[in-house]
Short mmCIF file of C-alpha atoms in Angstrom, two decimals:
data_model
loop_
_atom_site.label_atom_id
_atom_site.label_comp_id
_atom_site.label_asym_id
_atom_site.label_seq_id
_atom_site.Cartn_x
_atom_site.Cartn_y
_atom_site.Cartn_z
CA MET A 1 -0.20 0.22 -0.70
CA VAL A 2 2.89 2.52 0.56
CA ARG A 3 4.56 1.63 -2.60
CA ARG A 4 1.36 2.05 -4.23
CA ASP A 5 -0.34 5.59 -2.49
CA LEU A 6 2.68 7.04 -1.83
CA LEU A 7 5.69 5.87 -3.77
CA GLY A 8 3.73 5.38 -7.14
CA GLU A 9 5.42 2.14 -7.42
CA GLN A 10 3.61 -1.29 -8.37
CA ALA A 11 3.25 -3.48 -5.62
CA SER A 12 4.03 -7.40 -6.24
CA GLU A 13 3.75 -8.53 -2.18
CA ASP A 14 1.11 -11.42 -1.44
CA VAL A 15 -0.89 -9.55 0.73
CA LEU A 16 -2.41 -13.01 1.93
CA ALA A 17 1.43 -13.78 2.48
CA GLY A 18 1.55 -11.41 5.88
CA ALA A 19 1.58 -12.45 9.29
CA LYS A 20 -1.33 -10.32 9.94
CA VAL A 21 -3.61 -11.08 7.58
CA GLN A 22 -2.72 -14.58 8.14
CA ALA A 23 -3.47 -14.23 11.77
CA LEU A 24 -7.06 -11.79 10.96
CA LEU A 25 -7.85 -15.11 8.80
CA GLY A 26 -7.64 -17.96 11.34
CA GLY A 27 -9.48 -16.29 13.80
CA ASP A 28 -11.67 -18.72 15.75
CA PRO A 29 -15.70 -19.33 13.90
CA LYS A 30 -17.12 -20.22 17.34
CA LYS A 31 -16.39 -17.12 18.86
CA ASN A 32 -19.25 -14.39 18.92
CA PRO A 33 -18.79 -12.27 15.59
CA TYR A 34 -18.92 -9.43 18.05
CA SER A 35 -16.05 -10.34 20.66
CA LYS A 36 -14.19 -7.59 21.44
CA TYR A 37 -11.51 -7.22 19.67
CA SER A 38 -10.93 -10.73 18.09
CA GLY A 39 -14.62 -11.77 17.03
CA ALA A 40 -14.93 -12.15 12.89
CA HIS A 41 -17.06 -8.36 12.69
CA TRP A 42 -13.72 -6.80 14.08
CA ARG A 43 -11.36 -8.58 11.89
CA ILE A 44 -13.25 -8.92 8.41
CA VAL A 45 -12.55 -4.69 8.83
CA SER A 46 -9.09 -5.16 9.57
CA MET A 47 -8.73 -7.95 6.53
CA VAL A 48 -10.27 -4.89 3.79
CA GLU A 49 -7.86 -2.35 5.78
CA LEU A 50 -5.25 -4.57 5.07
CA GLU A 51 -6.69 -5.30 1.09
CA VAL A 52 -7.56 -8.86 1.62
CA PRO A 53 -8.75 -9.81 -1.82
CA ALA A 54 -12.95 -9.56 -2.66
CA GLY A 55 -13.68 -13.30 -2.53
CA GLU A 56 -11.01 -14.98 -0.03
CA PRO A 57 -12.89 -17.73 1.06
CA ARG A 58 -11.85 -17.79 4.87
CA ALA A 59 -13.00 -14.05 4.34
CA MET A 60 -16.27 -14.69 2.75
CA GLU A 61 -16.41 -17.40 5.88
CA ALA A 62 -15.96 -14.56 8.50
CA ALA A 63 -18.10 -12.49 6.56
CA GLU A 64 -21.11 -14.73 6.23
CA GLN A 65 -20.74 -15.27 10.27
CA VAL A 66 -20.79 -11.40 10.63
CA LEU A 67 -24.14 -11.10 8.21
CA THR A 68 -25.87 -13.95 10.09
CA TRP A 69 -25.71 -12.34 13.32
CA ILE A 70 -26.24 -8.60 12.34
CA ALA A 71 -28.74 -8.90 9.88
CA ASN A 72 -30.88 -11.32 12.00
CA PRO A 73 -34.43 -10.62 12.04
CA ARG A 74 -34.66 -9.68 15.81
CA ARG A 75 -32.43 -6.70 15.59
CA ARG A 76 -33.80 -5.29 12.21
CA LYS A 77 -35.71 -2.62 14.76
CA ALA A 78 -34.47 0.28 15.74
CA THR A 79 -35.59 1.47 19.65
CA VAL A 80 -37.30 4.74 18.43
CA VAL A 81 -37.20 7.51 21.52
CA ASN A 82 -38.88 11.02 20.67
CA GLY A 83 -39.02 10.14 17.19
CA LEU A 84 -35.43 9.74 16.59
CA PRO A 85 -34.20 6.37 15.91
CA ARG A 86 -31.38 4.69 18.68
CA ARG A 87 -29.06 2.91 16.77
CA CYS A 88 -25.20 1.98 17.18
CA GLY A 89 -24.54 2.66 13.83
CA SER A 90 -20.49 1.94 13.69
CA MET A 91 -21.81 -2.04 13.90
CA GLU A 92 -23.44 -1.84 10.76
CA GLY A 93 -21.89 0.50 9.13
CA ASN A 94 -18.23 -1.37 9.53
CA ALA A 95 -20.46 -4.13 8.49
CA LEU A 96 -21.30 -2.71 5.23
CA ALA A 97 -17.92 -1.60 4.37
CA ALA A 98 -16.06 -4.56 4.77
CA CYS A 99 -18.98 -6.58 3.13
CA CYS A 100 -18.77 -4.53 0.29
CA ARG A 101 -15.10 -4.55 0.19
CA LEU A 102 -15.16 -8.05 -0.12
CA GLY A 103 -17.59 -8.07 -2.61
CA LEU A 104 -20.66 -8.67 -1.14
CA ALA A 105 -22.34 -5.17 -1.94
CA GLY A 106 -25.51 -7.86 -4.07
CA ASP A 107 -26.26 -9.57 -1.30
CA PRO A 108 -30.02 -9.02 0.13
CA ARG A 109 -28.36 -8.28 3.60
CA VAL A 110 -25.79 -5.77 2.92
CA GLN A 111 -28.22 -3.92 1.13
CA TRP A 112 -30.53 -4.01 4.39
CA LEU A 113 -27.27 -2.41 5.65
CA ALA A 114 -27.44 0.32 3.90
CA GLU A 115 -31.09 1.09 3.34
CA GLY A 116 -31.39 0.66 7.38
CA LEU A 117 -28.66 3.00 7.61
CA LEU A 118 -30.09 5.49 6.04
CA GLU A 119 -33.68 5.13 7.74
CA TRP A 120 -31.86 5.71 11.29
CA GLN A 121 -30.30 8.90 10.42
CA TRP A 122 -30.39 11.88 12.70
CA PRO A 123 -31.19 15.03 11.18
CA ASP A 124 -27.80 16.51 12.18
CA GLY A 125 -26.01 13.68 9.53
CA GLY A 126 -25.22 11.04 12.44
CA TRP A 127 -26.39 8.12 14.34
CA ASN A 128 -26.72 7.47 17.98
CA CYS A 129 -27.78 4.79 19.94
CA ASP A 130 -27.91 6.33 23.59
CA THR A 131 -31.75 6.32 24.36
CA LYS A 132 -30.80 9.08 27.09
CA ALA A 133 -29.80 11.55 24.11
CA THR A 134 -31.59 14.76 24.30
CA GLY A 135 -31.65 14.73 20.31
CA ARG A 136 -30.06 17.54 19.56
CA ARG A 137 -26.52 16.29 19.09
CA SER A 138 -25.63 12.22 17.58
CA SER A 139 -22.76 10.47 18.34
CA PHE A 140 -19.57 10.72 16.51
CA HIS A 141 -18.25 7.75 17.99
CA GLU A 142 -21.41 5.76 16.06
CA SER A 143 -21.06 8.48 12.40
CA HIS A 144 -18.08 7.64 10.94
CA ALA A 145 -18.31 3.82 10.26
CA PRO A 146 -21.35 4.45 8.83
CA ALA A 147 -20.24 7.38 6.66
CA TRP A 148 -17.76 4.81 5.17
CA GLY A 149 -19.73 1.82 4.89
CA LEU A 150 -22.60 4.09 2.85
CA HIS A 151 -19.74 5.48 0.42
CA GLU A 152 -18.52 2.12 0.05
CA TYR A 153 -21.39 0.66 -0.87
CA TYR A 154 -21.77 4.11 -2.93
CA GLU A 155 -19.03 3.10 -5.03
CA ALA A 156 -20.24 -0.96 -4.98
CA THR A 157 -23.46 -0.02 -6.35
CA GLY A 158 -23.47 3.41 -7.81
CA ASP A 159 -26.83 4.43 -4.92
CA THR A 160 -26.56 7.84 -4.47
CA ALA A 161 -29.25 7.91 -1.94
CA ALA A 162 -25.85 6.12 0.05
CA ARG A 163 -23.55 8.99 -1.33
CA GLU A 164 -25.87 11.56 -0.14
CA GLY A 165 -25.55 9.54 3.47
CA ALA A 166 -22.29 9.74 3.72
CA ILE A 167 -21.78 13.33 2.88
CA ARG A 168 -23.90 14.30 5.23
CA ALA A 169 -22.19 12.40 8.19
CA GLY A 170 -19.44 14.14 6.50
CA GLU A 171 -21.23 17.55 6.78
CA LEU A 172 -21.72 17.01 10.64
CA PHE A 173 -17.59 16.28 11.27
CA LEU A 174 -16.62 19.23 9.46
CA GLU A 175 -19.35 21.19 10.73
CA HIS A 176 -17.27 20.71 14.06
CA ARG A 177 -14.11 21.31 11.77
CA VAL A 178 -13.68 17.91 12.75
CA PHE A 179 -13.12 18.26 16.93
CA ARG A 180 -14.10 21.10 18.31
CA ARG A 181 -17.44 22.31 20.11
CA LEU A 182 -19.27 24.97 17.87
CA SER A 183 -19.81 27.13 21.49
CA THR A 184 -16.22 27.96 22.24
CA GLY A 185 -14.22 26.10 19.96
CA ALA A 186 -12.07 23.78 22.62
CA PRO A 187 -12.06 20.05 21.87
CA ILE A 188 -14.94 18.22 22.18
CA ASN A 189 -13.04 15.26 23.78
CA ARG A 190 -9.15 15.45 23.96
CA ARG A 191 -8.87 11.46 23.99
CA TRP A 192 -10.14 12.83 19.96
CA LEU A 193 -6.12 14.25 19.84
CA GLN A 194 -4.63 11.00 20.19
CA PRO A 195 -5.59 8.54 16.94
CA SER A 196 -5.16 4.74 17.83
CA TYR A 197 -4.95 2.01 15.09
CA PRO A 198 -7.35 -0.12 15.08
CA PRO A 199 -10.24 2.40 15.73
CA TYR A 200 -12.89 -0.48 15.97
CA TRP A 201 -15.41 2.13 16.64
CA HIS A 202 -13.88 4.70 18.34
CA TYR A 203 -13.66 8.02 16.75
CA ASP A 204 -10.43 10.23 16.52
CA ILE A 205 -9.25 13.26 14.10
CA LEU A 206 -7.01 10.90 11.96
CA GLN A 207 -10.23 8.39 11.41
CA ALA A 208 -12.25 11.31 10.95
CA LEU A 209 -10.19 12.52 8.60
CA LEU A 210 -9.45 9.09 6.67
CA VAL A 211 -13.25 8.76 6.07
CA LEU A 212 -13.48 12.50 5.02
CA SER A 213 -10.88 11.79 2.47
CA ARG A 214 -12.38 8.90 1.19
CA LEU A 215 -15.50 11.21 0.71
CA GLY A 216 -13.10 13.71 -1.17
CA LEU A 217 -13.81 16.09 1.06
CA ALA A 218 -9.61 16.68 2.92
CA LYS A 219 -9.67 19.67 0.95
CA ASP A 220 -12.47 21.20 2.61
CA GLU A 221 -11.28 24.03 4.83
CA ARG A 222 -12.99 23.07 7.65
CA ALA A 223 -10.74 20.03 7.93
CA SER A 224 -7.80 22.47 8.61
CA ASP A 225 -7.13 22.24 12.38
CA ALA A 226 -6.95 18.75 12.34
CA LEU A 227 -4.48 18.40 10.11
CA ASP A 228 -2.47 21.16 11.47
CA GLU A 229 -2.70 18.76 14.34
CA LEU A 230 -2.15 15.56 13.09
CA GLU A 231 1.54 17.08 11.38
CA THR A 232 2.29 18.33 15.06
CA GLN A 233 2.53 14.71 15.86
CA ARG A 234 4.74 13.62 13.24
CA GLN A 235 7.68 12.82 15.08
CA PRO A 236 11.51 13.51 14.04
CA ASP A 237 11.42 10.14 12.13
CA GLY A 238 8.96 11.19 9.74
CA ARG A 239 6.37 8.22 11.23
CA TRP A 240 3.55 8.41 13.75
CA HIS A 241 3.58 7.01 17.02
CA ALA A 242 0.99 4.87 19.00
CA ARG A 243 -0.21 6.67 21.72
CA LEU A 244 -3.06 4.61 23.94
CA GLN A 245 -4.35 1.57 22.32
CA TRP A 246 -7.58 0.32 22.59
CA TRP A 247 -6.92 -3.35 21.81
CA ARG A 248 -4.82 -5.88 24.30
CA PRO A 249 -2.20 -8.50 23.48
CA ALA A 250 -2.80 -12.59 24.20
CA PRO A 251 -3.70 -13.74 26.32
CA ALA A 252 -5.40 -10.26 27.59
CA ASN A 253 -9.32 -11.78 29.21
CA SER A 254 -10.40 -8.60 26.84
CA SER A 255 -10.34 -6.58 24.57
CA GLN A 256 -7.65 -9.20 22.91
CA ASP A 257 -6.64 -8.64 19.24
CA VAL A 258 -5.27 -11.62 16.81
CA VAL A 259 -2.90 -9.38 15.72
CA ASP A 260 -0.34 -7.65 17.60
CA TRP A 261 -0.62 -3.42 15.92
CA GLY A 262 2.21 -2.27 17.81
CA HIS A 263 1.27 -0.53 21.73
CA LYS A 264 3.85 1.87 21.67
CA GLY A 265 6.47 3.45 19.25
CA PRO A 266 6.31 3.53 15.43
CA SER A 267 2.78 2.41 14.03
CA GLU A 268 2.60 1.23 10.36
CA MET A 269 -1.34 1.50 10.05
CA LEU A 270 -1.55 5.40 11.69
CA THR A 271 2.29 6.24 9.78
CA LEU A 272 0.32 4.69 6.34
CA ASN A 273 -3.19 6.43 6.89
CA ALA A 274 -1.92 9.89 8.42
CA LEU A 275 0.46 10.27 4.91
CA ARG A 276 -2.49 9.45 2.62
CA VAL A 277 -4.76 11.97 4.41
CA LEU A 278 -2.17 14.88 3.97
CA ARG A 279 -1.87 13.60 0.77
CA ALA A 280 -5.46 13.32 -0.29
CA ALA A 281 -5.43 17.01 1.75
CA GLY A 282 -2.75 18.64 -0.99
CA ARG A 283 0.02 18.69 1.51
#
């Protein structure tokens, strides 16, 4: 990916031979798909970010586990409070994006994921599963994955409603200059200024900028504050370093990922995505 996206070279590496991909493909199929963070739901997202090819049998098996779980008829009805659907859009968004990248956009269950996200989208462009939320603002954590998922669905099918839904979510991020309060301009959450990889369902400035770049919005002036902040975090060695992480290495009892992404020091994926974003923004 670095050879292709940053250096303009032709890459010839076998993606499936990589240690990270091998670990992701070899996950335990008996686990609940949503088991944090080694279940199939999380693994297929990491797989497609590492560009496991569409149709790869083990990836398709994991995707089938996810679709069987997430498109279960018992999960199809969203709770509605004060006229607003309460749904954890990150679940459907991540699943939609990964399944589209794996070539499953034509599956009726994947179509339902896209239609559901559009149905549950709030007036401000985001999603929220908090039944106690006032309705004034949706959840940034629950909104970046649906924006990505709807974008991937549009790319795979040409569905313009999905494209419009993704852009509405992007506008929500840009309205807040990615991380700022409308009232004071202060950071909404300082944790958002510390990108992690994988982000899973968590929002941060790099994940938001990555989604915005995929939507073609990275050059919007309202993204400049987040881009400036991202640039300040580049280390003297030219890379971005992992800080706090959401996952734990084996043999942790919880939040265990099947891949060791590196808890501290230089991060390959953080660096790649940061440079992708800066290039998309013309920096």
